[in-house]
mmCIF file of C-alpha atoms in Angstrom:
data_model
loop_
_atom_site.group_PDB
_atom_site.id
_atom_site.type_symbol
_atom_site.label_atom_id
_atom_site.label_comp_id
_atom_site.label_asym_id
_atom_site.label_seq_id
_atom_site.Cartn_x
_atom_site.Cartn_y
_atom_site.Cartn_z
ATOM 1 C CA UNK A 154 0.000 0.000 0.000
ATOM 2 C CA UNK A 155 1.301 3.438 -0.921
ATOM 3 C CA UNK A 156 2.322 5.538 2.079
ATOM 4 C CA UNK A 157 0.210 8.691 2.169
ATOM 5 C CA UNK A 158 0.921 10.047 5.667
ATOM 6 C CA UNK A 159 4.204 11.414 6.950
ATOM 7 C CA UNK A 160 5.182 13.200 10.187
ATOM 8 C CA UNK A 161 6.755 16.623 9.790
ATOM 9 C CA UNK A 162 9.983 15.107 11.080
ATOM 10 C CA UNK A 163 10.246 12.864 7.978
ATOM 11 C CA UNK A 164 12.614 14.035 5.195
ATOM 12 C CA UNK A 165 9.834 13.525 2.627
ATOM 13 C CA UNK A 166 7.609 16.076 4.388
ATOM 14 C CA UNK A 167 9.706 18.986 3.087
ATOM 15 C CA UNK A 168 8.492 18.354 -0.490
ATOM 16 C CA UNK A 169 6.006 21.142 -1.283
ATOM 17 C CA UNK A 170 4.916 19.386 -4.487
ATOM 18 C CA UNK A 171 3.520 16.546 -2.348
ATOM 19 C CA UNK A 172 2.457 18.242 0.884
ATOM 20 C CA UNK A 173 1.856 21.872 -0.102
ATOM 21 C CA UNK A 174 4.003 24.838 0.986
ATOM 22 C CA UNK A 175 2.236 25.284 4.334
ATOM 23 C CA UNK A 176 3.134 21.798 5.608
ATOM 24 C CA UNK A 177 6.477 21.617 3.775
ATOM 25 C CA UNK A 178 7.684 24.930 5.250
ATOM 26 C CA UNK A 179 6.800 23.748 8.746
ATOM 27 C CA UNK A 180 8.670 20.504 8.124
ATOM 28 C CA UNK A 181 11.758 22.437 7.025
ATOM 29 C CA UNK A 182 11.587 24.668 10.097
ATOM 30 C CA UNK A 183 11.015 21.775 12.501
ATOM 31 C CA UNK A 184 13.940 19.864 11.072
ATOM 32 C CA UNK A 185 16.048 23.013 11.520
ATOM 33 C CA UNK A 186 15.306 22.942 15.253
ATOM 34 C CA UNK A 187 12.597 25.600 15.481
ATOM 35 C CA UNK A 188 9.698 25.068 17.938
ATOM 36 C CA UNK A 189 7.133 23.350 15.690
ATOM 37 C CA UNK A 190 4.675 20.946 17.386
ATOM 38 C CA UNK A 191 4.954 17.344 16.199
ATOM 39 C CA UNK A 192 2.326 17.005 13.463
ATOM 40 C CA UNK A 193 1.580 14.927 10.396
ATOM 41 C CA UNK A 194 0.463 15.599 6.861
ATOM 42 C CA UNK A 195 -1.854 13.683 4.559
ATOM 43 C CA UNK A 196 -0.212 13.819 1.147
ATOM 44 C CA UNK A 197 -2.025 15.463 -1.783
ATOM 45 C CA UNK A 198 -1.956 12.046 -3.474
ATOM 46 C CA UNK A 199 -4.645 10.963 -0.976
ATOM 47 C CA UNK A 200 -6.932 13.617 -2.456
ATOM 48 C CA UNK A 201 -6.237 12.262 -5.946
ATOM 49 C CA UNK A 202 -6.935 8.709 -4.762
ATOM 50 C CA UNK A 203 -10.260 9.870 -3.323
ATOM 51 C CA UNK A 204 -11.274 11.757 -6.484
ATOM 52 C CA UNK A 205 -10.446 8.772 -8.683
ATOM 53 C CA UNK A 206 -12.206 6.255 -6.415
ATOM 54 C CA UNK A 207 -15.365 8.388 -6.363
ATOM 55 C CA UNK A 208 -15.347 8.742 -10.141
ATOM 56 C CA UNK A 209 -15.085 12.531 -10.023
ATOM 57 C CA UNK A 210 -12.393 13.048 -12.680
ATOM 58 C CA UNK A 211 -14.922 14.104 -15.364
ATOM 59 C CA UNK A 212 -16.561 16.596 -13.003
ATOM 60 C CA UNK A 213 -13.126 18.041 -12.165
ATOM 61 C CA UNK A 214 -12.344 18.575 -15.853
ATOM 62 C CA UNK A 215 -15.746 20.170 -16.478
ATOM 63 C CA UNK A 216 -14.812 23.084 -14.206
ATOM 64 C CA UNK A 217 -12.895 24.477 -17.187
ATOM 65 C CA UNK A 218 -15.984 24.373 -19.424
ATOM 66 C CA UNK A 219 -16.750 27.647 -21.241
ATOM 67 C CA UNK A 220 -20.420 27.029 -20.440
ATOM 68 C CA UNK A 221 -21.039 28.684 -17.019
ATOM 69 C CA UNK A 222 -23.866 26.339 -16.045
ATOM 70 C CA UNK A 223 -21.771 23.253 -16.695
ATOM 71 C CA UNK A 224 -18.845 24.665 -14.719
ATOM 72 C CA UNK A 225 -21.103 25.478 -11.745
ATOM 73 C CA UNK A 226 -22.591 21.970 -11.768
ATOM 74 C CA UNK A 227 -19.081 20.515 -11.869
ATOM 75 C CA UNK A 228 -18.015 22.516 -8.794
ATOM 76 C CA UNK A 229 -21.153 21.412 -6.933
ATOM 77 C CA UNK A 230 -20.600 17.768 -7.877
ATOM 78 C CA UNK A 231 -17.024 17.954 -6.595
ATOM 79 C CA UNK A 232 -18.019 19.546 -3.280
ATOM 80 C CA UNK A 233 -20.891 17.148 -2.641
ATOM 81 C CA UNK A 234 -18.845 14.126 -3.658
ATOM 82 C CA UNK A 235 -15.914 15.000 -1.407
ATOM 83 C CA UNK A 236 -18.112 16.002 1.545
ATOM 84 C CA UNK A 237 -20.807 13.337 1.518
ATOM 85 C CA UNK A 238 -19.160 10.147 0.368
ATOM 86 C CA UNK A 239 -16.944 7.912 2.545
ATOM 87 C CA UNK A 240 -13.174 8.185 2.579
ATOM 88 C CA UNK A 241 -11.544 5.259 0.811
ATOM 89 C CA UNK A 242 -10.112 2.529 3.118
ATOM 90 C CA UNK A 243 -6.550 2.968 1.787
ATOM 91 C CA UNK A 244 -6.729 6.570 3.029
ATOM 92 C CA UNK A 245 -9.024 6.158 6.035
ATOM 93 C CA UNK A 246 -7.161 3.432 7.913
ATOM 94 C CA UNK A 247 -3.711 5.064 8.057
ATOM 95 C CA UNK A 248 -5.351 8.464 8.692
ATOM 96 C CA UNK A 249 -7.144 7.234 11.808
ATOM 97 C CA UNK A 250 -4.006 5.426 12.990
ATOM 98 C CA UNK A 251 -1.941 8.626 12.604
ATOM 99 C CA UNK A 252 -4.570 10.617 14.519
ATOM 100 C CA UNK A 253 -4.458 8.131 17.371
ATOM 101 C CA UNK A 254 -0.676 8.314 17.524
ATOM 102 C CA UNK A 255 -0.827 12.124 17.617
ATOM 103 C CA UNK A 256 -3.411 12.072 20.410
ATOM 104 C CA UNK A 257 -1.211 9.804 22.489
ATOM 105 C CA UNK A 258 1.883 11.951 21.876
ATOM 106 C CA UNK A 259 0.112 15.202 22.781
ATOM 107 C CA UNK A 260 -1.580 13.889 25.909
ATOM 108 C CA UNK A 261 -5.033 13.893 24.333
ATOM 109 C CA UNK A 262 -5.097 17.528 23.175
ATOM 110 C CA UNK A 263 -7.781 18.262 20.559
ATOM 111 C CA UNK A 264 -6.428 18.413 17.029
ATOM 112 C CA UNK A 265 -6.364 21.089 14.353
ATOM 113 C CA UNK A 266 -6.965 20.193 10.686
ATOM 114 C CA UNK A 267 -5.618 22.668 8.122
ATOM 115 C CA UNK A 268 -5.672 22.825 4.340
ATOM 116 C CA UNK A 269 -2.244 22.729 2.672
ATOM 117 C CA UNK A 270 -2.984 23.301 -1.005
ATOM 118 C CA UNK A 271 -0.261 22.779 -3.578
ATOM 119 C CA UNK A 272 -1.067 26.177 -5.110
ATOM 120 C CA UNK A 273 -0.517 28.240 -1.936
ATOM 121 C CA UNK A 274 2.215 30.827 -1.372
ATOM 122 C CA UNK A 275 3.291 31.299 -4.981
ATOM 123 C CA UNK A 276 4.806 34.574 -6.117
ATOM 124 C CA UNK A 277 1.937 36.663 -7.453
ATOM 125 C CA UNK A 278 -0.716 34.727 -5.502
ATOM 126 C CA UNK A 279 -0.901 33.639 -1.868
ATOM 127 C CA UNK A 280 -4.391 32.142 -1.313
ATOM 128 C CA UNK A 281 -4.078 33.406 2.279
ATOM 129 C CA UNK A 282 -7.441 32.947 3.999
ATOM 130 C CA UNK A 283 -8.976 31.213 0.986
ATOM 131 C CA UNK A 284 -8.905 27.653 2.334
ATOM 132 C CA UNK A 285 -10.093 26.125 5.607
ATOM 133 C CA UNK A 286 -8.763 25.363 9.083
ATOM 134 C CA UNK A 287 -10.697 23.587 11.844
ATOM 135 C CA UNK A 288 -9.822 23.925 15.542
ATOM 136 C CA UNK A 289 -10.566 21.907 18.694
ATOM 137 C CA UNK A 290 -11.581 18.671 16.974
ATOM 138 C CA UNK A 291 -12.077 15.927 19.535
ATOM 139 C CA UNK A 292 -14.231 13.172 18.045
ATOM 140 C CA UNK A 293 -13.404 10.929 15.116
ATOM 141 C CA UNK A 294 -16.476 12.031 13.147
ATOM 142 C CA UNK A 295 -15.597 15.739 13.424
ATOM 143 C CA UNK A 296 -12.012 14.960 12.472
ATOM 144 C CA UNK A 297 -12.971 13.101 9.284
ATOM 145 C CA UNK A 298 -15.527 15.777 8.375
ATOM 146 C CA UNK A 299 -12.790 18.396 8.666
ATOM 147 C CA UNK A 300 -10.468 16.417 6.362
ATOM 148 C CA UNK A 301 -13.218 16.105 3.743
ATOM 149 C CA UNK A 302 -14.019 19.803 4.140
ATOM 150 C CA UNK A 303 -10.385 20.738 3.468
ATOM 151 C CA UNK A 304 -10.503 18.701 0.248
ATOM 152 C CA UNK A 305 -13.801 20.323 -0.754
ATOM 153 C CA UNK A 306 -12.442 23.820 -0.018
ATOM 154 C CA UNK A 307 -10.487 23.560 -3.265
ATOM 155 C CA UNK A 308 -13.864 23.872 -5.023
ATOM 156 C CA UNK A 309 -15.444 26.664 -2.976
ATOM 157 C CA UNK A 310 -16.819 29.682 -4.818
ATOM 158 C CA UNK A 311 -14.282 32.135 -3.365
ATOM 159 C CA UNK A 312 -11.353 29.871 -4.301
ATOM 160 C CA UNK A 313 -12.683 29.382 -7.835
ATOM 161 C CA UNK A 314 -12.988 33.150 -8.261
ATOM 162 C CA UNK A 315 -9.481 33.728 -6.930
ATOM 163 C CA UNK A 316 -8.063 31.032 -9.192
ATOM 164 C CA UNK A 317 -9.828 32.503 -12.220
ATOM 165 C CA UNK A 318 -7.935 35.767 -11.693
ATOM 166 C CA UNK A 319 -4.580 33.996 -11.299
ATOM 167 C CA UNK A 320 -4.619 31.579 -14.253
ATOM 168 C CA UNK A 321 -5.105 28.515 -12.043
ATOM 169 C CA UNK A 322 -7.625 25.672 -12.053
ATOM 170 C CA UNK A 323 -8.552 23.241 -9.249
ATOM 171 C CA UNK A 324 -8.605 20.443 -11.840
ATOM 172 C CA UNK A 325 -4.835 20.856 -12.275
ATOM 173 C CA UNK A 326 -3.842 20.769 -8.609
ATOM 174 C CA UNK A 327 -4.584 18.907 -5.375
ATOM 175 C CA UNK A 328 -5.031 19.413 -1.645
ATOM 176 C CA UNK A 329 -2.849 18.060 1.155
ATOM 177 C CA UNK A 330 -4.043 18.215 4.768
ATOM 178 C CA UNK A 331 -1.979 19.190 7.815
ATOM 179 C CA UNK A 332 -2.970 17.780 11.233
ATOM 180 C CA UNK A 333 -1.550 19.362 14.406
ATOM 181 C CA UNK A 334 -2.265 19.239 18.130
ATOM 182 C CA UNK A 335 -4.100 22.308 19.370
ATOM 183 C CA UNK A 336 -1.728 24.577 21.283
ATOM 184 C CA UNK A 337 -3.633 25.756 24.395
ATOM 185 C CA UNK A 338 -2.355 29.264 23.853
ATOM 186 C CA UNK A 339 -2.428 32.047 26.381
ATOM 187 C CA UNK A 340 -1.309 34.459 23.650
ATOM 188 C CA UNK A 341 -1.180 34.082 19.850
ATOM 189 C CA UNK A 342 -0.462 36.199 16.819
ATOM 190 C CA UNK A 343 1.651 36.757 13.749
ATOM 191 C CA UNK A 344 4.839 38.447 12.696
ATOM 192 C CA UNK A 345 6.637 39.979 9.734
ATOM 193 C CA UNK A 346 10.414 39.735 9.582
ATOM 194 C CA UNK A 347 10.598 42.903 7.518
ATOM 195 C CA UNK A 348 8.320 45.903 7.071
ATOM 196 C CA UNK A 349 8.502 48.692 4.497
ATOM 197 C CA UNK A 350 11.022 50.582 6.648
ATOM 198 C CA UNK A 351 13.019 47.485 7.577
ATOM 199 C CA UNK A 352 11.676 46.883 11.098
ATOM 200 C CA UNK A 353 10.187 43.635 12.375
ATOM 201 C CA UNK A 354 6.496 43.771 13.291
ATOM 202 C CA UNK A 355 4.598 41.431 15.633
ATOM 203 C CA UNK A 356 0.906 41.318 16.449
ATOM 204 C CA UNK A 357 -0.661 39.552 19.410
ATOM 205 C CA UNK A 358 -3.919 38.871 21.208
ATOM 206 C CA UNK A 359 -5.034 36.866 24.211
ATOM 207 C CA UNK A 360 -6.034 33.263 23.501
ATOM 208 C CA UNK A 361 -6.106 31.675 20.055
ATOM 209 C CA UNK A 362 -5.048 33.629 16.973
ATOM 210 C CA UNK A 363 -8.343 32.962 15.205
ATOM 211 C CA UNK A 364 -9.646 36.161 16.854
ATOM 212 C CA UNK A 365 -7.165 38.112 14.702
ATOM 213 C CA UNK A 366 -7.828 36.120 11.528
ATOM 214 C CA UNK A 367 -11.568 36.658 11.867
ATOM 215 C CA UNK A 368 -11.249 40.381 12.578
ATOM 216 C CA UNK A 369 -12.763 40.119 16.060
ATOM 217 C CA UNK A 370 -10.038 42.172 17.768
ATOM 218 C CA UNK A 371 -7.548 44.891 16.958
ATOM 219 C CA UNK A 372 -4.360 43.096 17.982
ATOM 220 C CA UNK A 373 -1.475 44.485 19.939
ATOM 221 C CA UNK A 374 1.231 45.769 17.552
ATOM 222 C CA UNK A 375 4.876 45.465 18.564
ATOM 223 C CA UNK A 376 7.726 46.947 16.529
ATOM 224 C CA UNK A 377 11.293 45.660 16.864
ATOM 225 C CA UNK A 378 14.325 47.102 15.171
ATOM 226 C CA UNK A 379 16.145 45.025 12.581
ATOM 227 C CA UNK A 380 18.679 44.230 15.314
ATOM 228 C CA UNK A 381 15.891 42.826 17.491
ATOM 229 C CA UNK A 382 15.565 45.644 20.025
ATOM 230 C CA UNK A 383 12.141 46.683 21.292
ATOM 231 C CA UNK A 384 11.016 49.943 19.679
ATOM 232 C CA UNK A 385 7.308 50.405 20.337
ATOM 233 C CA UNK A 386 4.099 48.677 21.505
ATOM 234 C CA UNK A 387 0.552 49.737 20.601
ATOM 235 C CA UNK A 388 -1.998 47.889 22.755
ATOM 236 C CA UNK A 389 -4.841 47.551 20.255
ATOM 237 C CA UNK A 390 -8.387 46.695 21.337
ATOM 238 C CA UNK A 391 -8.603 43.166 22.714
ATOM 239 C CA UNK A 392 -12.002 42.925 24.391
ATOM 240 C CA UNK A 393 -12.201 39.124 24.508
ATOM 241 C CA UNK A 394 -10.182 35.998 23.877
ATOM 242 C CA UNK A 395 -10.773 32.840 21.878
ATOM 243 C CA UNK A 396 -9.550 29.927 23.964
ATOM 244 C CA UNK A 397 -9.588 26.179 24.263
ATOM 245 C CA UNK A 398 -12.590 25.137 26.373
ATOM 246 C CA UNK A 399 -10.745 22.171 27.837
ATOM 247 C CA UNK A 400 -7.354 23.638 28.741
ATOM 248 C CA UNK A 401 -8.354 23.914 32.406
ATOM 249 C CA UNK A 402 -7.412 27.601 32.585
ATOM 250 C CA UNK A 403 -9.771 30.215 34.058
ATOM 251 C CA UNK A 404 -11.109 33.016 31.905
ATOM 252 C CA UNK A 405 -8.947 36.116 31.911
ATOM 253 C CA UNK A 406 -10.102 39.031 34.069
ATOM 254 C CA UNK A 407 -11.458 41.935 32.058
ATOM 255 C CA UNK A 408 -8.749 44.276 33.349
ATOM 256 C CA UNK A 409 -6.100 42.149 31.645
ATOM 257 C CA UNK A 410 -7.450 42.970 28.179
ATOM 258 C CA UNK A 411 -5.996 46.469 28.481
ATOM 259 C CA UNK A 412 -2.554 45.088 29.390
ATOM 260 C CA UNK A 413 0.229 44.100 26.969
ATOM 261 C CA UNK A 414 0.038 40.471 25.816
ATOM 262 C CA UNK A 415 3.818 40.170 25.631
ATOM 263 C CA UNK A 416 6.505 41.651 27.826
ATOM 264 C CA UNK A 417 9.449 43.359 26.154
ATOM 265 C CA UNK A 418 11.612 40.313 26.918
ATOM 266 C CA UNK A 419 9.070 37.976 25.314
ATOM 267 C CA UNK A 420 8.783 40.216 22.254
ATOM 268 C CA UNK A 421 12.567 40.201 21.854
ATOM 269 C CA UNK A 422 12.631 36.392 22.202
ATOM 270 C CA UNK A 423 9.956 36.075 19.516
ATOM 271 C CA UNK A 424 11.927 38.452 17.300
ATOM 272 C CA UNK A 425 14.930 36.143 17.584
ATOM 273 C CA UNK A 426 12.768 33.202 16.487
ATOM 274 C CA UNK A 427 11.477 35.282 13.577
ATOM 275 C CA UNK A 428 15.034 36.028 12.445
ATOM 276 C CA UNK A 429 15.887 32.304 12.621
ATOM 277 C CA UNK A 430 12.900 31.485 10.415
ATOM 278 C CA UNK A 431 14.076 34.096 7.923
ATOM 279 C CA UNK A 432 17.587 32.620 7.932
ATOM 280 C CA UNK A 433 16.322 29.063 7.353
ATOM 281 C CA UNK A 434 13.974 30.068 4.532
ATOM 282 C CA UNK A 435 16.470 32.527 3.024
ATOM 283 C CA UNK A 436 13.979 35.337 2.483
ATOM 284 C CA UNK A 437 11.678 37.729 4.365
ATOM 285 C CA UNK A 438 8.939 35.730 6.092
ATOM 286 C CA UNK A 439 5.557 35.934 7.745
ATOM 287 C CA UNK A 440 4.810 33.676 10.700
ATOM 288 C CA UNK A 441 1.929 32.602 12.930
ATOM 289 C CA UNK A 442 2.787 31.691 16.523
ATOM 290 C CA UNK A 443 1.294 30.735 19.868
ATOM 291 C CA UNK A 444 2.568 31.004 23.437
ATOM 292 C CA UNK A 445 1.545 28.376 25.986
ATOM 293 C CA UNK A 446 2.929 27.556 29.435
ATOM 294 C CA UNK A 447 5.914 25.806 27.816
ATOM 295 C CA UNK A 448 6.967 28.653 25.528
ATOM 296 C CA UNK A 449 6.572 29.827 21.941
ATOM 297 C CA UNK A 450 5.353 27.503 19.176
ATOM 298 C CA UNK A 451 5.433 28.275 15.457
ATOM 299 C CA UNK A 452 2.234 27.409 13.612
ATOM 300 C CA UNK A 453 3.089 28.691 10.139
ATOM 301 C CA UNK A 454 5.945 30.221 8.175
ATOM 302 C CA UNK A 455 5.601 31.486 4.644
ATOM 303 C CA UNK A 456 7.448 33.802 2.262
ATOM 304 C CA UNK A 457 6.739 37.498 2.641
ATOM 305 C CA UNK A 458 6.567 39.012 -0.824
ATOM 306 C CA UNK A 459 7.828 42.578 -0.650
ATOM 307 C CA UNK A 460 7.056 45.097 -3.388
ATOM 308 C CA UNK A 461 9.161 48.218 -4.057
ATOM 309 C CA UNK A 462 7.918 51.291 -2.209
ATOM 310 C CA UNK A 463 5.978 53.426 -4.710
ATOM 311 C CA UNK A 464 7.588 56.777 -5.429
ATOM 312 C CA UNK A 465 5.066 59.647 -5.460
ATOM 313 C CA UNK A 466 4.923 62.105 -8.337
ATOM 314 C CA UNK A 467 7.348 64.969 -7.991
ATOM 315 C CA UNK A 468 4.533 67.420 -7.367
ATOM 316 C CA UNK A 469 3.652 65.596 -4.125
ATOM 317 C CA UNK A 470 7.211 65.779 -2.839
#
């Protein structure tokens, strides 16, 4: 039987053509010694196996039809087929075994299922926020539904529209799936290793970073110099937190929402991690991170595509 699941610690996991840039970048960073939780990835070939077994190849090709009605029916057939029909045994059995191993290794923490499309993070297109991630999955049924939903996300209306403007087609690519333990984060956020003026910029909020991604808070903004020294902190507006229900930690007092999420020392430590990510990837980077009681964890690292600063017309100077 073909092996379709690999831990991020496996050398094969660094192959973006098999596991997508999101998972492959994390594998590279973990193998370089950065604080990445032990996770596993379901190879994009599993998606292809599922599509072939369900007899959906014709529907996939029809998405490129010049007839709008036929293309819409094809997208619907793909979504319904991937969401409603069972996962093939050659994919299902090793997938459930890998989930069980991860649960045992993480002490039973809920898992996170994230799309890792082969088309993500290309120069000229990023697909950031286009695909799906599912948090706090405890039961087997929810876990398998999330995997199928990640596959089906390749055929969602917003992804199809984005692809149409970037000369891409879902029929010509595939979807890998990244599975991680949920980090019971006290603080989470993102970071840029380089801004327009050369500084490093971090953002942070209490609890899980989904509050930032969903626009529910104005995160704290921390600026570090290129040398990693603290320059400035703007507190933002963090009126609530998104947290793990089962982490055993009490809700934060309201007064804490007006306090900095990270101390200066913690911000400097995170800046050092950000510089290490940049050195490993060999380019400016954007990261997602979480801070639990054991320290910082990296959840994502991707290229940061910088454009030249536009020069205003002379009259405006």
